[in-house]
GROMACS .gro file of C-alpha atoms in nm:
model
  311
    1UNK     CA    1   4.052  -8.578  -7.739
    2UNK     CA    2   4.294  -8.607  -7.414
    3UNK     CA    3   4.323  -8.949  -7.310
    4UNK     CA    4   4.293  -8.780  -6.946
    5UNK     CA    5   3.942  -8.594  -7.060
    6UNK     CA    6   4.093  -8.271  -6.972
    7UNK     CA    7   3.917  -7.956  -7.082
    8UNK     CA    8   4.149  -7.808  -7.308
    9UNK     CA    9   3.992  -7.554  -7.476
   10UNK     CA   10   3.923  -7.278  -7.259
   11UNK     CA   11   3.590  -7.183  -7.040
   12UNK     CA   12   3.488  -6.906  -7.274
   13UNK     CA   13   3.208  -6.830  -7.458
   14UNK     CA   14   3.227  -6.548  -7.730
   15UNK     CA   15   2.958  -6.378  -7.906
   16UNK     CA   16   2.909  -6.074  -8.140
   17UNK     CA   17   2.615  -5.871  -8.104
   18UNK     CA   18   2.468  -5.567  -7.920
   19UNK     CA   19   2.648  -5.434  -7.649
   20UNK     CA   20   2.364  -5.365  -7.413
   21UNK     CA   21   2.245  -5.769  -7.507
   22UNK     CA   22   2.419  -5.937  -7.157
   23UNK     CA   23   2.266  -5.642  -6.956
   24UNK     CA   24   1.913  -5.606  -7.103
   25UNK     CA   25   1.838  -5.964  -7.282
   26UNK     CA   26   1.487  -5.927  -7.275
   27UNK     CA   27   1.510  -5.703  -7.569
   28UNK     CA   28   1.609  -5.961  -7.796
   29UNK     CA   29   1.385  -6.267  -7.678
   30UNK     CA   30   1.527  -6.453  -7.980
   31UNK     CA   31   1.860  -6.406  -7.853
   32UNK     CA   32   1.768  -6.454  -7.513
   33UNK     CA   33   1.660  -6.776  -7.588
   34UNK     CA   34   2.008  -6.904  -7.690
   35UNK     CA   35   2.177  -6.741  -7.418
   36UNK     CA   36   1.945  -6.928  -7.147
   37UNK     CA   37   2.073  -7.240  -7.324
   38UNK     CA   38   2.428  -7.135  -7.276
   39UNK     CA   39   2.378  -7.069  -6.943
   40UNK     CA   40   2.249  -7.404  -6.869
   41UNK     CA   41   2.416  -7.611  -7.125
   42UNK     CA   42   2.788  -7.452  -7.078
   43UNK     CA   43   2.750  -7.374  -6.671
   44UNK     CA   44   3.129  -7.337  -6.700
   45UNK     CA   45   3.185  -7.078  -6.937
   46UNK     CA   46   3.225  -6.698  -6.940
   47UNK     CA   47   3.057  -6.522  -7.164
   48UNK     CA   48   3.206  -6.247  -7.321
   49UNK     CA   49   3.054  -5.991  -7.544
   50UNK     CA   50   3.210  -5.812  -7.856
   51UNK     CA   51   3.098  -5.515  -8.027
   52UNK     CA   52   3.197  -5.237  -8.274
   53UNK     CA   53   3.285  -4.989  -7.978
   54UNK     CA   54   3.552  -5.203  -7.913
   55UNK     CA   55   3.896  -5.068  -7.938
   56UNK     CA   56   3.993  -5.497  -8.023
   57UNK     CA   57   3.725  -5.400  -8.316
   58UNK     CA   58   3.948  -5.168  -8.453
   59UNK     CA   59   4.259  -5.319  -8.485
   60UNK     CA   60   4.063  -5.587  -8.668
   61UNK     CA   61   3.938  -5.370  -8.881
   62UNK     CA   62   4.286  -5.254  -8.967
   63UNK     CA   63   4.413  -5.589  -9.024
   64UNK     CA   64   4.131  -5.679  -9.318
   65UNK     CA   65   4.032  -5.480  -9.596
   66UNK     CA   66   3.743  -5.762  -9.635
   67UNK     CA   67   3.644  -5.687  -9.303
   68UNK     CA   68   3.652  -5.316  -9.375
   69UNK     CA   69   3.423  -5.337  -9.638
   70UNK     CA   70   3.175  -5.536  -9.489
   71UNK     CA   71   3.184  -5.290  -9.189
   72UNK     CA   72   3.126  -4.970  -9.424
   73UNK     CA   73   2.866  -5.175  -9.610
   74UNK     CA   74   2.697  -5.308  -9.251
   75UNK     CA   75   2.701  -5.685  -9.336
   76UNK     CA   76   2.651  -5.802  -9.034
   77UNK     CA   77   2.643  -6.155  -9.058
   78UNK     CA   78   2.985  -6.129  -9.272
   79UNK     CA   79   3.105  -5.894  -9.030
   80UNK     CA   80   3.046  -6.155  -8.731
   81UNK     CA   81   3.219  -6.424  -8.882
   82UNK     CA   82   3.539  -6.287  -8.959
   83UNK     CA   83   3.541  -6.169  -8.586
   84UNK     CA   84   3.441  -6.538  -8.451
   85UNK     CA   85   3.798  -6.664  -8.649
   86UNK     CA   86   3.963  -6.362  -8.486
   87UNK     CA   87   3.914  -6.435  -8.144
   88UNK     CA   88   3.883  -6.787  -8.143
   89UNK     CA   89   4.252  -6.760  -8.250
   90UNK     CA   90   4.390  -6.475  -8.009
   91UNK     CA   91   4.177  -6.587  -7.734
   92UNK     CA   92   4.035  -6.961  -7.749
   93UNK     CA   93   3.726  -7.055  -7.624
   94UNK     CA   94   3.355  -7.126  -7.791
   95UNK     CA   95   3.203  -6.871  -8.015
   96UNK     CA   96   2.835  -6.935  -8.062
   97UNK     CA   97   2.583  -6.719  -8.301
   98UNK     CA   98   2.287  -6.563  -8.119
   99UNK     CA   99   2.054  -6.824  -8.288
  100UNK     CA  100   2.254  -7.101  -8.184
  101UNK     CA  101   2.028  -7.302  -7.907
  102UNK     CA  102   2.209  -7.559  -7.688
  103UNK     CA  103   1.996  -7.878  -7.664
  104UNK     CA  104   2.261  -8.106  -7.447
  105UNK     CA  105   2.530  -8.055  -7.210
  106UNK     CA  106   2.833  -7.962  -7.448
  107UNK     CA  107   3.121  -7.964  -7.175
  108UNK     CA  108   3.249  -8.264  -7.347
  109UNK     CA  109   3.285  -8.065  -7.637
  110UNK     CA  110   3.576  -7.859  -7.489
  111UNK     CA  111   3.838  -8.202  -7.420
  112UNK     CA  112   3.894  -8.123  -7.787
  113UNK     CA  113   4.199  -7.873  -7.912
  114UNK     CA  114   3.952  -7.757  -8.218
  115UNK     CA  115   3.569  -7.912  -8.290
  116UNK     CA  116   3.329  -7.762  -8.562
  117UNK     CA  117   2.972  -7.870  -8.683
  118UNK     CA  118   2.901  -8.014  -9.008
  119UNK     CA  119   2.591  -7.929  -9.233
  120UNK     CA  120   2.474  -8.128  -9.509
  121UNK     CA  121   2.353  -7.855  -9.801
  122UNK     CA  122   2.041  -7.875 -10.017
  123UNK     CA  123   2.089  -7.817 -10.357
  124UNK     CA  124   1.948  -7.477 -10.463
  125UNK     CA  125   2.181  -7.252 -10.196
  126UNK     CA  126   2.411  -7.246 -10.474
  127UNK     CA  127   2.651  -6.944 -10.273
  128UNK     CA  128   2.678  -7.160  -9.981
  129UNK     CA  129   2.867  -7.483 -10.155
  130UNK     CA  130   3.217  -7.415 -10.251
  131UNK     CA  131   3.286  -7.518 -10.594
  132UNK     CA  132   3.502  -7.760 -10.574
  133UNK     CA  133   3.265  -8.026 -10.336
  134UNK     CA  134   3.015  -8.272 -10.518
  135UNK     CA  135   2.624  -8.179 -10.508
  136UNK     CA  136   2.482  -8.240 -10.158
  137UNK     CA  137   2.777  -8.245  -9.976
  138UNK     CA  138   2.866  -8.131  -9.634
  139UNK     CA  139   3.034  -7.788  -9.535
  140UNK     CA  140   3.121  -7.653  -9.221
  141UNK     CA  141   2.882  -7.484  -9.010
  142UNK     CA  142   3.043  -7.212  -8.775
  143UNK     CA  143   2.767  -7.112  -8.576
  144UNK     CA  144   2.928  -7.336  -8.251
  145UNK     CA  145   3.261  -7.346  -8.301
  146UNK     CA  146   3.566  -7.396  -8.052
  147UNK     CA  147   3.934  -7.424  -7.992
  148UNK     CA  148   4.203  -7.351  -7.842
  149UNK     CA  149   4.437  -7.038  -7.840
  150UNK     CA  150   4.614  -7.055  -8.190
  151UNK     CA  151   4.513  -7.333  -8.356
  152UNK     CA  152   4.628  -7.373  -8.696
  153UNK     CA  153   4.292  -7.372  -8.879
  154UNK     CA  154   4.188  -7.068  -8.691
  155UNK     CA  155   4.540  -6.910  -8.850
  156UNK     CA  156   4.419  -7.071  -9.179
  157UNK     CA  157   4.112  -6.863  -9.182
  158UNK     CA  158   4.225  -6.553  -9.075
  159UNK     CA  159   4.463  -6.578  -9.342
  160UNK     CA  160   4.205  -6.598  -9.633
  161UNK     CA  161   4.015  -6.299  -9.450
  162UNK     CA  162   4.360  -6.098  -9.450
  163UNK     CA  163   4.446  -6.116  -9.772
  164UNK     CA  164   4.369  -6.033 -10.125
  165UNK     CA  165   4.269  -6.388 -10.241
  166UNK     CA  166   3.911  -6.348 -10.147
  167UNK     CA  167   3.840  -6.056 -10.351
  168UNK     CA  168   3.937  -6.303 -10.636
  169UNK     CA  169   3.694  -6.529 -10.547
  170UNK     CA  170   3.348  -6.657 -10.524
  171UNK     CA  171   3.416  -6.866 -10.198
  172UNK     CA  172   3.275  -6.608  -9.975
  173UNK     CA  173   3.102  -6.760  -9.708
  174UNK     CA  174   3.198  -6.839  -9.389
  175UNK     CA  175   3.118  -7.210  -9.318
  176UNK     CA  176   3.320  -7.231  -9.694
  177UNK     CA  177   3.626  -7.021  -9.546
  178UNK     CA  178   3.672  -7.251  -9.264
  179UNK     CA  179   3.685  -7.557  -9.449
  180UNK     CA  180   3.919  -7.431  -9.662
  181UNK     CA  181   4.082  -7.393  -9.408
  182UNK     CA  182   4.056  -7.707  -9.240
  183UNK     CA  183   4.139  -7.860  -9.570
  184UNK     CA  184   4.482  -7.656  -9.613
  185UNK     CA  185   4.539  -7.806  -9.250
  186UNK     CA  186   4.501  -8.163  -9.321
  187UNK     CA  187   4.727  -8.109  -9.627
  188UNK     CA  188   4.965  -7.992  -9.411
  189UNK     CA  189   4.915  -8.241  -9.146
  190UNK     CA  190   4.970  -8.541  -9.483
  191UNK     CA  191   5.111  -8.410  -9.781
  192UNK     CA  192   5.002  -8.710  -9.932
  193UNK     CA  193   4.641  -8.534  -9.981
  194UNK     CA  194   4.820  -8.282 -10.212
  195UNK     CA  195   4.817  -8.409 -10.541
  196UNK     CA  196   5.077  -8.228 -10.820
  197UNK     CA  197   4.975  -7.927 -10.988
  198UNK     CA  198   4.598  -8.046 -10.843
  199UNK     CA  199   4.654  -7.792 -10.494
  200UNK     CA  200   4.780  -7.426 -10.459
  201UNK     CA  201   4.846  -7.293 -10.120
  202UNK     CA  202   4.833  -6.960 -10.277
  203UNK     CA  203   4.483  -6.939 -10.435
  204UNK     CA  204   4.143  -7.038 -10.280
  205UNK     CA  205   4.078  -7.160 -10.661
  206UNK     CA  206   4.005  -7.532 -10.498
  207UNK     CA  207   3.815  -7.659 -10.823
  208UNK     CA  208   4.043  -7.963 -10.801
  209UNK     CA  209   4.067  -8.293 -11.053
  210UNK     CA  210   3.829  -8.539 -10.908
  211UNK     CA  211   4.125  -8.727 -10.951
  212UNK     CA  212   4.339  -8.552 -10.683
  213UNK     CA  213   4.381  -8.718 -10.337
  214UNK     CA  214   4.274  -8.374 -10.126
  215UNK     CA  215   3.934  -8.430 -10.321
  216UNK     CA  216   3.926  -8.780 -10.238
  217UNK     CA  217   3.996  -8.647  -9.869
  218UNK     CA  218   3.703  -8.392  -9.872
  219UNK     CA  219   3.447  -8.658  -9.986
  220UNK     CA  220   3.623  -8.956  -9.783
  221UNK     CA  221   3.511  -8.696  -9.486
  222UNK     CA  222   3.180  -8.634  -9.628
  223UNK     CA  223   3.102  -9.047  -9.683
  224UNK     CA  224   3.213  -9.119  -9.295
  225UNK     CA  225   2.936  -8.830  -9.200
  226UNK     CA  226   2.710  -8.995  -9.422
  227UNK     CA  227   2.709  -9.369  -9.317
  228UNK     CA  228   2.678  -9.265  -8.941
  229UNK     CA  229   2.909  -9.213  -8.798
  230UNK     CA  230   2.902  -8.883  -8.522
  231UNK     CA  231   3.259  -8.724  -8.561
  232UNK     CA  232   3.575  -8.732  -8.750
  233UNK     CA  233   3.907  -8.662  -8.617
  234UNK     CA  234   4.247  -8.606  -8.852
  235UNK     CA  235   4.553  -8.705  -8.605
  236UNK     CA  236   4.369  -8.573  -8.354
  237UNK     CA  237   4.454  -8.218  -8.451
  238UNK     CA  238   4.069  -8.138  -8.543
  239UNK     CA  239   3.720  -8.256  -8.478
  240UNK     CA  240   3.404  -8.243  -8.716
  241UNK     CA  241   3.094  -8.346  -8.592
  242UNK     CA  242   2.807  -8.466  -8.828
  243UNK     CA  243   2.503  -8.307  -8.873
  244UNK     CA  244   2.283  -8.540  -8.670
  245UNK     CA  245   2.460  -8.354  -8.433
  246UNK     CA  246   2.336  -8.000  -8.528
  247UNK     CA  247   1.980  -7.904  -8.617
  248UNK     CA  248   1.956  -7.679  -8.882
  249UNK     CA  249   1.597  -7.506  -8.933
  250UNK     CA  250   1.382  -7.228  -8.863
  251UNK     CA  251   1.070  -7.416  -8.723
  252UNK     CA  252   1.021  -7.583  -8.393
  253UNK     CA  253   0.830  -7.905  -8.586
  254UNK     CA  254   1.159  -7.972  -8.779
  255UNK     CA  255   1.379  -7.892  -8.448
  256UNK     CA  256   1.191  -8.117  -8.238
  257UNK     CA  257   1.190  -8.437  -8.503
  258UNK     CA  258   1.597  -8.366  -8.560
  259UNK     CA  259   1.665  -8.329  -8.181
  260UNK     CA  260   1.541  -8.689  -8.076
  261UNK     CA  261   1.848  -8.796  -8.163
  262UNK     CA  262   2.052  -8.879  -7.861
  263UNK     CA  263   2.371  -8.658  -8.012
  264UNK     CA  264   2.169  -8.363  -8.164
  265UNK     CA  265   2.334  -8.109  -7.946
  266UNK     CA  266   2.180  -7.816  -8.075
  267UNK     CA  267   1.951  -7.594  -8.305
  268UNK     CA  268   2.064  -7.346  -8.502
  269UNK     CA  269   1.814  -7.187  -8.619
  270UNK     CA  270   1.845  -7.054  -8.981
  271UNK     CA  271   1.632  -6.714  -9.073
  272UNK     CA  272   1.900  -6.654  -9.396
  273UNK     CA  273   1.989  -6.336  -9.230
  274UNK     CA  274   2.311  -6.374  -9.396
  275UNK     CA  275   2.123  -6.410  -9.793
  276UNK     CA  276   1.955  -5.989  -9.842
  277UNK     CA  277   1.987  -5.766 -10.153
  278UNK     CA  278   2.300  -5.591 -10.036
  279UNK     CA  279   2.484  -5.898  -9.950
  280UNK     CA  280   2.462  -6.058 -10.261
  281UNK     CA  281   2.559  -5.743 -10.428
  282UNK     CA  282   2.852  -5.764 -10.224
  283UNK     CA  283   2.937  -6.084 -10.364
  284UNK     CA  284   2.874  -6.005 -10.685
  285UNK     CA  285   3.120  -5.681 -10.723
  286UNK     CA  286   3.338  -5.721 -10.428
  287UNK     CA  287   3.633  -5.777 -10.695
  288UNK     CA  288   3.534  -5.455 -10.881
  289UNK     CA  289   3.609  -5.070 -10.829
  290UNK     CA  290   3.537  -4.916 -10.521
  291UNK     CA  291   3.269  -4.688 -10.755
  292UNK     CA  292   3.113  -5.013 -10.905
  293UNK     CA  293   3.117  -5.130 -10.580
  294UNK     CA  294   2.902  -4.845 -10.419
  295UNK     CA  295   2.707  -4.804 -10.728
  296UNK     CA  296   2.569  -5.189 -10.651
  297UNK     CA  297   2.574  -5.193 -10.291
  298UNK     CA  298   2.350  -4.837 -10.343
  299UNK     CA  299   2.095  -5.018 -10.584
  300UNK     CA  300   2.103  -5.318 -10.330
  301UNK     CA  301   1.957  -5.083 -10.044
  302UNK     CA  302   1.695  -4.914 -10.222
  303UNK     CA  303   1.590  -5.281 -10.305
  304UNK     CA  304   1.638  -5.249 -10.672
  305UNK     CA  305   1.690  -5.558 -10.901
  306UNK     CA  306   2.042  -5.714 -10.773
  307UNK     CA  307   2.300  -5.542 -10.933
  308UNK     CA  308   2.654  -5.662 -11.145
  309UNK     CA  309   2.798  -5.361 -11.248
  310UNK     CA  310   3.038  -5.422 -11.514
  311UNK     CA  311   3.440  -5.277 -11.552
   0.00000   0.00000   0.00000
């Protein structure tokens, strides 16, 4: 945070959804919702709207073949977060989901070069946890997330989405992709977290030695979160806010109890559009053939048993 308390990151907010949403809101009341929070809770900020149509959209699309996929396949969900790392890094701002409801001011939020919300995982949504974090630990949760113009996590992520590695691995979610990449950042930022032979910068096979100091790291981060405290801050380069901060349900009940505390800042609220039929096929073949691939994806949308097609 500048000593000064100088907004850094800049008045922006960024969403991907419909493109008629900011002119006729009403139609989606859920959305609607969220964006009246926005409005109140981020008076400062812009709001700008991205779509498919977008000519932006396309050179995304030529930049990822993981993107491409999830396009072809309409994964929406998947297809949103890739673009929240995309323009978070070309443009800087806040991207928000359209079920993200602002509970508190948030200006404060921007005096930061990079924040992020933390969410603390039950045990049985196996796909959401990356391997290589203990049982009931915290991940990232990128439904709010903001920074400035090419931050180095943001370049992080869009690496992972860029490349080959992911189709070589199960880490596939976003809130997992970012901390990745926010712990391939604070290696870089102390090498000291690297242990030998424990760390790759080339895989995201992060199913470390409990042994290894960028383990340590990742559960030294999830402890502070735990005892109380609100945020976490490595040399001031990042930000990651607990989840007392961040309400994470789909019922008002459970909103309201987690909201009474004074730094709850807002609710997402989670429907598991992201966990269907065809998205865990996805996940299940995105490594195979392109035929394999379809073949599952096809059985996913008639609503047929999931399917792993073997090679």
């Amino acid at each position: 945070m500048t000593s000064s308390g100088v907004r850094v990151i800049p008045p922006m907010i960024h969403i991907f959804y419909q493109k008629d949403f900011l002119e006729h809101p009403q139609h989606y009341p859920q959305a609607q919702r969220a964006l009246e929070s926005w409005k109140r809770y981020l008076p400062e900020c812009k709001i700008t709207l991205w779509h498919d149509g977008l000519p932006e959209f396309q050179q995304m699309l030529k930049s990822s073949r993981y993107l491409r996929e999830c396009y072809r396949y309409r994964l929406w969900p998947q297809v949103a977060d890739y673009v929240r790392a995309w323009v978070l890094f070309y443009y800087g701002g806040i991207y928000l989901d359209t079920d993200m409801v602002l509970l508190r001011n948030c200006e404060f939020l921007r005096t930061d070069s990079f924040f992020i919300f933390s969410v603390k995982l039950p045990r049985e949504k196996e796909l959401k946890r990356p391997e290589f974090l203990p049982k009931d630990d915290f991940v990232s949760d990128p439904g709010m997330v903001g920074s400035v113009m090419g931050h180095p996590v943001l370049g992080e992520v869009l690496t992972i989405y860029n490349g080959e590695e992911l189709f070589r691995s199960r880490i596939w979610m976003a809130n997992s992709i970012f901390l990745v990449g926010l712990l391939r950042v604070a290696a870089q930022l102390d090498p000291s977290l690297i242990a030998t032979g424990s760390f790759r910068e080339d895989t995201l096979d992060l199913r470390v030695s409990r042994r290894s100091n960028l383990f340590k790291y990742a559960s030294a981060t999830s402890q502070a979160l735990i005892s109380g405290q609100n945020h976490i801050s490595l040399q001031g380069k990042y930000i990651i806010y607990s989840d007392k901060c961040l309400s994470v349900c789909d019922d008002e009940e459970t909103m309201r109890r987690k909201s009474d505390h004074p730094a709850c800042y807002a609710w997402h609220i989670c429907r598991r559009t992201w966990d269907t039929f065809k998205t865990r096929a996805f996940v299940l073949n995105k490594h195979r053939s392109r035929l394999r691939l379809r073949l599952a994806m096809i059985g996913a949308g008639m609503k047929d048993k999931i399917l792993c097609v073997r090679d």
